[in-house]
Tab-separated table of C-alpha atoms in Angstrom:
chain	number	residue	atom	x	y	z
D	116	UNK	CA	13.786	-45.421	0.970
D	117	UNK	CA	15.456	-42.075	0.259
D	118	UNK	CA	16.095	-40.088	3.419
D	119	UNK	CA	15.465	-36.508	2.289
D	120	UNK	CA	16.788	-34.980	5.514
D	121	UNK	CA	20.097	-36.807	5.144
D	122	UNK	CA	20.463	-35.694	1.510
D	123	UNK	CA	19.718	-32.094	2.485
D	124	UNK	CA	22.269	-32.216	5.328
D	125	UNK	CA	24.972	-33.495	2.969
D	126	UNK	CA	24.194	-30.807	0.416
D	127	UNK	CA	24.296	-28.055	3.026
D	128	UNK	CA	27.631	-29.366	4.366
D	129	UNK	CA	29.378	-29.424	1.005
D	130	UNK	CA	27.956	-26.095	-0.215
D	131	UNK	CA	28.452	-24.045	2.947
D	132	UNK	CA	31.686	-22.451	1.685
D	133	UNK	CA	31.468	-19.008	-0.069
D	134	UNK	CA	31.857	-18.977	-3.847
D	135	UNK	CA	34.066	-16.021	-4.883
D	136	UNK	CA	33.805	-13.992	-8.064
D	137	UNK	CA	29.994	-13.824	-8.134
D	138	UNK	CA	27.602	-11.441	-6.485
D	139	UNK	CA	24.622	-12.866	-4.630
D	140	UNK	CA	21.319	-12.522	-6.454
D	141	UNK	CA	18.369	-12.871	-4.105
D	142	UNK	CA	15.958	-13.128	-7.050
D	143	UNK	CA	17.490	-16.434	-8.251
D	144	UNK	CA	17.046	-19.560	-6.067
D	145	UNK	CA	20.286	-20.680	-4.519
D	146	UNK	CA	21.683	-24.138	-5.115
D	147	UNK	CA	20.657	-25.104	-1.594
D	148	UNK	CA	17.056	-24.118	-2.269
D	149	UNK	CA	16.987	-25.988	-5.582
D	150	UNK	CA	18.301	-29.171	-3.945
D	151	UNK	CA	15.816	-28.819	-1.096
D	152	UNK	CA	12.926	-28.349	-3.543
D	153	UNK	CA	14.029	-31.359	-5.593
D	154	UNK	CA	14.331	-33.490	-2.462
D	155	UNK	CA	10.817	-32.505	-1.378
D	156	UNK	CA	9.431	-33.490	-4.786
D	157	UNK	CA	11.087	-36.932	-4.581
D	158	UNK	CA	9.712	-37.490	-1.088
D	159	UNK	CA	6.217	-36.402	-2.136
D	160	UNK	CA	6.276	-38.746	-5.138
D	161	UNK	CA	7.314	-41.714	-2.999
D	162	UNK	CA	4.669	-40.882	-0.408
D	163	UNK	CA	1.984	-40.626	-3.108
D	164	UNK	CA	3.009	-44.070	-4.369
D	165	UNK	CA	3.144	-45.726	-0.943
D	166	UNK	CA	0.722	-48.383	0.244
D	167	UNK	CA	-0.447	-46.165	3.070
D	168	UNK	CA	-1.294	-43.324	0.670
D	169	UNK	CA	-3.271	-45.698	-1.553
D	170	UNK	CA	-5.159	-46.912	1.496
D	171	UNK	CA	-5.842	-43.354	2.619
D	172	UNK	CA	-7.404	-42.556	-0.762
D	173	UNK	CA	-9.704	-45.590	-0.656
D	174	UNK	CA	-10.607	-45.831	3.026
D	175	UNK	CA	-14.170	-45.379	4.219
D	176	UNK	CA	-14.572	-41.677	5.103
D	177	UNK	CA	-16.882	-42.532	8.007
D	178	UNK	CA	-14.560	-45.196	9.403
D	179	UNK	CA	-11.277	-44.808	11.227
D	180	UNK	CA	-10.102	-48.125	9.810
D	181	UNK	CA	-8.361	-48.261	6.441
D	182	UNK	CA	-9.882	-50.352	3.655
D	183	UNK	CA	-6.699	-52.364	3.146
D	184	UNK	CA	-4.401	-51.799	6.136
D	185	UNK	CA	-0.832	-53.072	5.772
D	186	UNK	CA	2.356	-53.116	7.757
D	187	UNK	CA	3.353	-49.435	8.251
D	188	UNK	CA	6.914	-50.293	7.207
D	189	UNK	CA	5.754	-51.770	3.884
D	190	UNK	CA	7.600	-50.467	0.837
D	191	UNK	CA	5.921	-49.158	-2.332
D	192	UNK	CA	4.835	-51.894	-4.784
D	193	UNK	CA	7.785	-53.746	-6.267
D	194	UNK	CA	8.133	-55.326	-9.680
D	195	UNK	CA	7.855	-59.111	-9.303
D	196	UNK	CA	8.265	-62.018	-11.709
D	197	UNK	CA	4.723	-63.068	-10.791
D	198	UNK	CA	3.151	-59.794	-11.929
D	199	UNK	CA	1.799	-61.427	-15.117
D	200	UNK	CA	-1.088	-62.653	-12.945
D	201	UNK	CA	-3.817	-61.957	-12.342
D	202	UNK	CA	-5.069	-61.139	-15.821
D	203	UNK	CA	-6.446	-57.559	-15.760
D	204	UNK	CA	-4.522	-57.043	-12.520
D	205	UNK	CA	-2.774	-53.914	-13.819
D	206	UNK	CA	-6.109	-52.362	-14.775
D	207	UNK	CA	-7.571	-53.222	-11.366
D	208	UNK	CA	-4.633	-51.604	-9.569
D	209	UNK	CA	-4.975	-48.489	-11.712
D	210	UNK	CA	-8.553	-48.266	-10.444
D	211	UNK	CA	-7.181	-48.257	-6.895
D	212	UNK	CA	-7.753	-51.903	-5.945
D	213	UNK	CA	-5.072	-53.476	-3.769
D	214	UNK	CA	-4.732	-57.093	-4.873
D	215	UNK	CA	-3.089	-59.985	-3.022
D	216	UNK	CA	0.076	-61.454	-4.485
D	217	UNK	CA	-0.943	-63.857	-7.268
D	218	UNK	CA	0.551	-67.160	-6.098
D	219	UNK	CA	0.200	-68.922	-2.780
D	220	UNK	CA	1.399	-72.043	-1.004
D	221	UNK	CA	-0.266	-73.136	2.229
D	222	UNK	CA	-0.122	-75.842	4.847
D	223	UNK	CA	-3.685	-76.655	5.942
D	224	UNK	CA	-4.642	-78.724	8.973
D	225	UNK	CA	-8.260	-79.851	9.386
D	226	UNK	CA	-9.873	-81.926	12.107
D	227	UNK	CA	-13.539	-82.854	12.176
D	228	UNK	CA	-16.019	-85.205	13.802
D	229	UNK	CA	-19.449	-85.836	12.341
D	230	UNK	CA	-22.246	-88.419	12.202
D	231	UNK	CA	-22.989	-90.530	9.126
D	232	UNK	CA	-26.016	-92.513	8.020
D	233	UNK	CA	-25.726	-96.057	6.672
D	234	UNK	CA	-27.709	-96.467	3.471
D	235	UNK	CA	-26.813	-100.143	2.847
D	236	UNK	CA	-25.032	-102.999	4.556
D	237	UNK	CA	-24.170	-106.306	2.912
D	238	UNK	CA	-21.530	-108.872	2.043
D	239	UNK	CA	-19.088	-109.195	-0.839
D	240	UNK	CA	-17.632	-112.569	-1.849
D	241	UNK	CA	-14.296	-112.280	-3.639
D	242	UNK	CA	-15.162	-108.661	-4.449
D	243	UNK	CA	-18.617	-109.484	-5.851
D	244	UNK	CA	-21.946	-108.598	-4.230
D	245	UNK	CA	-25.211	-110.538	-4.491
D	246	UNK	CA	-28.188	-108.185	-4.423
D	247	UNK	CA	-30.677	-110.797	-3.155
D	248	UNK	CA	-28.398	-111.857	-0.324
D	249	UNK	CA	-27.658	-108.250	0.614
D	250	UNK	CA	-31.362	-107.400	0.626
D	251	UNK	CA	-31.831	-110.170	3.184
D	252	UNK	CA	-28.840	-109.014	5.248
D	253	UNK	CA	-30.170	-105.461	5.180
D	254	UNK	CA	-33.340	-106.711	6.840
D	255	UNK	CA	-31.591	-108.527	9.677
D	256	UNK	CA	-28.531	-106.312	10.312
D	257	UNK	CA	-28.659	-102.624	11.233
D	258	UNK	CA	-25.705	-100.255	11.617
D	259	UNK	CA	-26.445	-97.189	13.721
D	260	UNK	CA	-24.786	-94.302	15.564
D	261	UNK	CA	-22.007	-94.165	12.978
D	262	UNK	CA	-19.582	-91.347	13.771
D	263	UNK	CA	-16.401	-90.549	11.859
D	264	UNK	CA	-13.463	-88.588	13.291
D	265	UNK	CA	-10.534	-87.639	11.102
D	266	UNK	CA	-7.520	-85.353	10.899
D	267	UNK	CA	-6.140	-84.213	7.550
D	268	UNK	CA	-2.975	-82.325	6.617
D	269	UNK	CA	-2.934	-80.817	3.111
D	270	UNK	CA	-0.440	-78.905	0.989
D	271	UNK	CA	-2.355	-76.329	-1.066
D	272	UNK	CA	-1.159	-74.392	-4.140
D	273	UNK	CA	-3.273	-71.565	-5.560
D	274	UNK	CA	-3.205	-68.736	-8.100
D	275	UNK	CA	-5.372	-65.696	-8.833
D	276	UNK	CA	-6.220	-66.014	-12.539
D	277	UNK	CA	-8.402	-62.891	-12.515
D	278	UNK	CA	-8.668	-60.267	-9.753
D	279	UNK	CA	-11.839	-62.023	-8.549
D	280	UNK	CA	-11.120	-65.672	-9.504
D	281	UNK	CA	-8.773	-68.079	-7.716
D	282	UNK	CA	-8.037	-71.737	-8.532
D	283	UNK	CA	-6.160	-74.244	-6.396
D	284	UNK	CA	-5.072	-77.839	-6.024
D	285	UNK	CA	-4.208	-79.840	-2.927
D	286	UNK	CA	-2.583	-83.079	-1.829
D	287	UNK	CA	-2.446	-84.530	1.655
D	288	UNK	CA	-2.865	-87.371	4.111
D	289	UNK	CA	-5.842	-88.245	6.278
D	290	UNK	CA	-6.147	-90.479	9.324
D	291	UNK	CA	-9.093	-91.289	11.546
D	292	UNK	CA	-11.618	-93.777	12.844
D	293	UNK	CA	-15.239	-94.763	12.321
D	294	UNK	CA	-17.251	-95.855	15.356
D	295	UNK	CA	-20.627	-97.581	15.047
D	296	UNK	CA	-23.050	-99.973	16.726
D	297	UNK	CA	-24.382	-103.104	15.046
D	298	UNK	CA	-27.755	-104.689	15.744
D	299	UNK	CA	-28.856	-107.922	14.138
D	300	UNK	CA	-32.012	-109.989	14.399
D	301	UNK	CA	-32.011	-113.257	12.460
D	302	UNK	CA	-35.048	-115.578	12.556
D	303	UNK	CA	-33.971	-119.231	12.179
D	304	UNK	CA	-36.830	-121.530	11.119
D	305	UNK	CA	-37.284	-124.415	13.588
D	306	UNK	CA	-37.251	-127.036	10.772
D	307	UNK	CA	-33.650	-125.998	10.054
D	308	UNK	CA	-32.715	-126.604	13.694
D	309	UNK	CA	-34.447	-129.981	13.616
D	310	UNK	CA	-32.606	-130.950	10.435
D	311	UNK	CA	-29.302	-129.893	11.997
D	312	UNK	CA	-30.059	-131.759	15.216
D	313	UNK	CA	-29.907	-128.603	17.308
D	314	UNK	CA	-32.171	-128.498	20.350
D	315	UNK	CA	-35.153	-130.633	21.276
D	316	UNK	CA	-38.887	-130.592	20.790
D	317	UNK	CA	-41.065	-128.809	18.290
D	318	UNK	CA	-41.834	-125.166	17.634
D	319	UNK	CA	-41.496	-123.087	20.814
D	320	UNK	CA	-40.021	-126.036	22.733
D	321	UNK	CA	-37.179	-126.236	20.222
D	322	UNK	CA	-36.355	-122.529	20.773
D	323	UNK	CA	-36.545	-122.862	24.542
D	324	UNK	CA	-34.064	-125.729	24.428
D	325	UNK	CA	-31.443	-123.479	22.791
D	326	UNK	CA	-32.412	-120.461	24.924
D	327	UNK	CA	-33.694	-118.369	22.035
D	328	UNK	CA	-36.998	-116.500	21.865
D	329	UNK	CA	-39.697	-118.012	19.670
D	330	UNK	CA	-41.703	-116.194	17.027
D	331	UNK	CA	-44.741	-117.763	15.322
D	332	UNK	CA	-46.923	-118.916	13.718
D	333	UNK	CA	-46.045	-122.616	13.770
D	334	UNK	CA	-43.688	-124.116	12.962
D	335	UNK	CA	-42.175	-120.708	13.801
D	336	UNK	CA	-38.628	-119.511	14.127
D	337	UNK	CA	-36.063	-119.061	16.829
D	338	UNK	CA	-34.876	-115.469	17.001
D	339	UNK	CA	-31.104	-114.993	17.077
D	340	UNK	CA	-30.360	-111.357	17.942
D	341	UNK	CA	-27.823	-109.022	19.475
D	342	UNK	CA	-27.864	-105.278	19.977
D	343	UNK	CA	-25.323	-102.560	20.574
D	344	UNK	CA	-22.249	-104.369	19.281
D	345	UNK	CA	-19.590	-101.638	19.413
D	346	UNK	CA	-17.313	-101.588	16.385
D	347	UNK	CA	-14.344	-99.296	15.698
D	348	UNK	CA	-12.625	-99.062	12.314
D	349	UNK	CA	-9.310	-97.241	11.918
D	350	UNK	CA	-8.356	-95.832	8.531
D	351	UNK	CA	-5.764	-93.737	6.721
D	352	UNK	CA	-5.127	-92.666	3.158
D	353	UNK	CA	-4.062	-90.100	0.579
D	354	UNK	CA	-6.137	-87.065	-0.389
D	355	UNK	CA	-6.133	-85.337	-3.797
D	356	UNK	CA	-8.370	-82.455	-4.824
D	357	UNK	CA	-8.945	-79.146	-6.543
D	358	UNK	CA	-11.218	-76.138	-6.159
D	359	UNK	CA	-12.077	-72.586	-7.144
D	360	UNK	CA	-13.027	-69.357	-5.368
D	361	UNK	CA	-14.948	-66.299	-6.566
D	362	UNK	CA	-14.432	-63.172	-4.432
D	363	UNK	CA	-15.384	-59.506	-4.428
D	364	UNK	CA	-15.659	-56.561	-2.089
D	365	UNK	CA	-17.210	-53.178	-1.441
D	366	UNK	CA	-15.707	-50.701	0.977
D	367	UNK	CA	-14.502	-52.504	4.086
D	368	UNK	CA	-16.572	-55.610	3.340
D	369	UNK	CA	-16.114	-58.649	1.126
D	370	UNK	CA	-17.826	-61.836	0.048
D	371	UNK	CA	-16.626	-65.090	-1.483
D	372	UNK	CA	-17.953	-68.408	-2.745
D	373	UNK	CA	-15.812	-71.549	-2.787
D	374	UNK	CA	-16.312	-75.022	-4.238
D	375	UNK	CA	-13.870	-77.922	-4.042
D	376	UNK	CA	-13.788	-81.616	-4.866
D	377	UNK	CA	-11.536	-84.180	-3.178
D	378	UNK	CA	-10.980	-87.921	-3.331
D	379	UNK	CA	-9.512	-89.937	-0.463
D	380	UNK	CA	-8.002	-93.355	-1.120
D	381	UNK	CA	-8.407	-94.932	2.332
D	382	UNK	CA	-7.417	-98.446	3.299
D	383	UNK	CA	-10.869	-99.656	4.478
D	384	UNK	CA	-12.871	-98.515	1.453
D	385	UNK	CA	-13.580	-100.401	-1.763
D	386	UNK	CA	-13.713	-97.220	-3.830
D	387	UNK	CA	-12.247	-93.797	-3.206
D	388	UNK	CA	-14.202	-91.610	-0.809
D	389	UNK	CA	-15.577	-88.640	-2.773
D	390	UNK	CA	-16.350	-85.297	-1.203
D	391	UNK	CA	-17.749	-82.066	-2.666
D	392	UNK	CA	-17.793	-79.004	-0.410
D	393	UNK	CA	-19.622	-75.725	-1.063
D	394	UNK	CA	-19.077	-72.692	1.167
D	395	UNK	CA	-19.897	-68.982	1.222
D	396	UNK	CA	-18.468	-66.260	3.458
D	397	UNK	CA	-19.220	-62.606	4.223
D	398	UNK	CA	-16.747	-60.552	6.192
D	399	UNK	CA	-15.008	-57.349	7.185
D	400	UNK	CA	-11.485	-56.301	6.277
D	401	UNK	CA	-9.583	-53.909	8.507
D	402	UNK	CA	-7.428	-53.303	11.542
D	403	UNK	CA	-8.022	-53.678	15.269
D	404	UNK	CA	-4.966	-52.821	17.328
D	405	UNK	CA	-2.115	-55.019	16.130
D	406	UNK	CA	-4.496	-57.233	14.160
D	407	UNK	CA	-4.602	-56.591	10.421
D	408	UNK	CA	-6.748	-58.912	8.349
D	409	UNK	CA	-10.262	-60.227	7.874
D	410	UNK	CA	-13.060	-61.572	10.070
D	411	UNK	CA	-16.020	-63.451	8.567
D	412	UNK	CA	-19.039	-65.656	9.059
D	413	UNK	CA	-20.276	-68.187	6.542
D	414	UNK	CA	-22.036	-71.437	5.763
D	415	UNK	CA	-20.845	-74.780	4.397
D	416	UNK	CA	-22.363	-77.856	2.789
D	417	UNK	CA	-20.452	-81.152	2.658
D	418	UNK	CA	-21.592	-83.840	0.238
D	419	UNK	CA	-19.726	-87.033	1.194
D	420	UNK	CA	-20.354	-90.561	-0.031
D	421	UNK	CA	-18.185	-93.598	0.577
D	422	UNK	CA	-18.320	-97.389	0.824
D	423	UNK	CA	-16.445	-99.100	3.636
D	424	UNK	CA	-14.945	-102.527	2.991
D	425	UNK	CA	-14.394	-104.627	6.131
D	426	UNK	CA	-12.612	-107.910	5.329
D	427	UNK	CA	-13.404	-111.010	7.381
D	428	UNK	CA	-10.054	-112.562	8.441
D	429	UNK	CA	-8.887	-115.737	6.614
D	430	UNK	CA	-11.773	-115.529	4.093
D	431	UNK	CA	-12.618	-113.842	0.791
D	432	UNK	CA	-15.678	-112.296	2.428
D	433	UNK	CA	-15.999	-108.599	3.265
D	434	UNK	CA	-18.713	-106.603	4.996
D	435	UNK	CA	-19.789	-103.690	2.781
D	436	UNK	CA	-21.258	-100.505	4.293
D	437	UNK	CA	-22.504	-97.637	2.114
D	438	UNK	CA	-22.665	-94.370	4.045
D	439	UNK	CA	-23.287	-90.655	3.579
D	440	UNK	CA	-23.004	-87.622	5.835
D	441	UNK	CA	-26.151	-87.097	7.914
D	442	UNK	CA	-25.634	-83.420	8.783
D	443	UNK	CA	-24.374	-81.766	5.580
D	444	UNK	CA	-24.851	-78.115	6.617
D	445	UNK	CA	-23.038	-76.028	9.201
D	446	UNK	CA	-22.203	-72.386	9.927
D	447	UNK	CA	-18.683	-70.958	10.016
D	448	UNK	CA	-16.772	-68.237	11.814
D	449	UNK	CA	-13.163	-67.432	11.028
D	450	UNK	CA	-10.382	-64.878	10.749
D	451	UNK	CA	-7.209	-64.224	8.780
D	452	UNK	CA	-4.238	-62.397	10.295
D	453	UNK	CA	-2.027	-60.737	7.677
D	454	UNK	CA	1.331	-60.859	9.428
D	455	UNK	CA	3.059	-59.295	6.396
D	456	UNK	CA	2.225	-58.856	2.742
D	457	UNK	CA	3.468	-62.411	2.148
D	458	UNK	CA	2.602	-64.334	5.326
D	459	UNK	CA	-0.845	-64.982	6.802
D	460	UNK	CA	-2.491	-67.273	9.356
D	461	UNK	CA	-6.119	-68.441	9.033
D	462	UNK	CA	-8.307	-70.090	11.673
D	463	UNK	CA	-11.903	-71.233	11.138
D	464	UNK	CA	-14.435	-73.308	13.055
D	465	UNK	CA	-18.117	-74.134	12.976
D	466	UNK	CA	-20.888	-72.982	15.291
D	467	UNK	CA	-24.600	-73.585	15.945
D	468	UNK	CA	-27.227	-75.849	14.401
D	469	UNK	CA	-24.953	-78.697	13.302
D	470	UNK	CA	-23.811	-82.071	14.602
D	471	UNK	CA	-20.460	-81.566	12.896
D	472	UNK	CA	-17.446	-80.382	14.874
D	473	UNK	CA	-14.580	-79.010	12.826
D	474	UNK	CA	-11.541	-76.771	13.145
D	475	UNK	CA	-9.174	-75.584	10.424
D	476	UNK	CA	-5.802	-73.856	10.745
D	477	UNK	CA	-3.792	-72.625	7.755
D	478	UNK	CA	-0.358	-71.038	7.358
D	479	UNK	CA	0.078	-69.398	3.959
D	480	UNK	CA	2.827	-67.680	1.986
D	481	UNK	CA	2.107	-65.545	-1.096
D	482	UNK	CA	4.566	-64.594	-3.811
């Protein structure tokens, strides 16, 4: 930045000697005055083009907080190789809008814990399922209290295609566990026990001999059952996905809608786990003390479906569990701290009216 005072001091130093042969004319500006006037014009032009001056022109007249506060030491806008995006960005800036830098790379950490519902449980033999057999198994085996906890670390790349439209892709790794309880209740007809030579007597007597409850009518069945069998499944895998964001603002406030789709190739699933997430946010943009950034509230819907594949050791048999998220909706609260024009930190969590627990932290760099 040009230091006008320093320039003026240098000029005054080198022009402080009298120039002989000419008479002073008070009606004509001296060289010192011309240099001083020129220096003032340069300073005024740079101040008019500064970020702070742009903010001052656009800030809410009834608010003491600027619409787009930035680091006070920020320089005027620089020409960048990335200025070809967003499309219509030049026109938006000419209208006074301060746009984020077009490209971004972020490291995103997400941890969440949420309940799932089991829609089907069955068996697969050498990768093939029998619908009749699985219908029977579904009647005698119940999976309940399924809860999935996972931690995911993603690398996210994004670009603003238009001033209001962002697209992104991500790749990462996920790791977690699924905890559930299994109940089963299998009626074994007493004729089968007689044929196998198990127990003694007929009907109820046969069941009593093997210490199983009897259910009638005759010849009846012996009831083989167990409840609350705790089962824990550990998993890990690779995550790939993409998404898009639409954003806009008015005054100190903004809104955005985001949709993304991801697939996770985890080691205990037959097929890739597919997840579609919709979210909307409304927030405020401004400055509080040293904090410069955004604060928002929002809502999210997660649509997750996956099939777990649990192999039985030393066999070609696998237990198959189809599941989906049981509490798809939750509310969000979050904030973004703009450390500089390029660097920002984001934190977001859920609150109220949801069985899901989640926390997201993101470190981003824009260029």
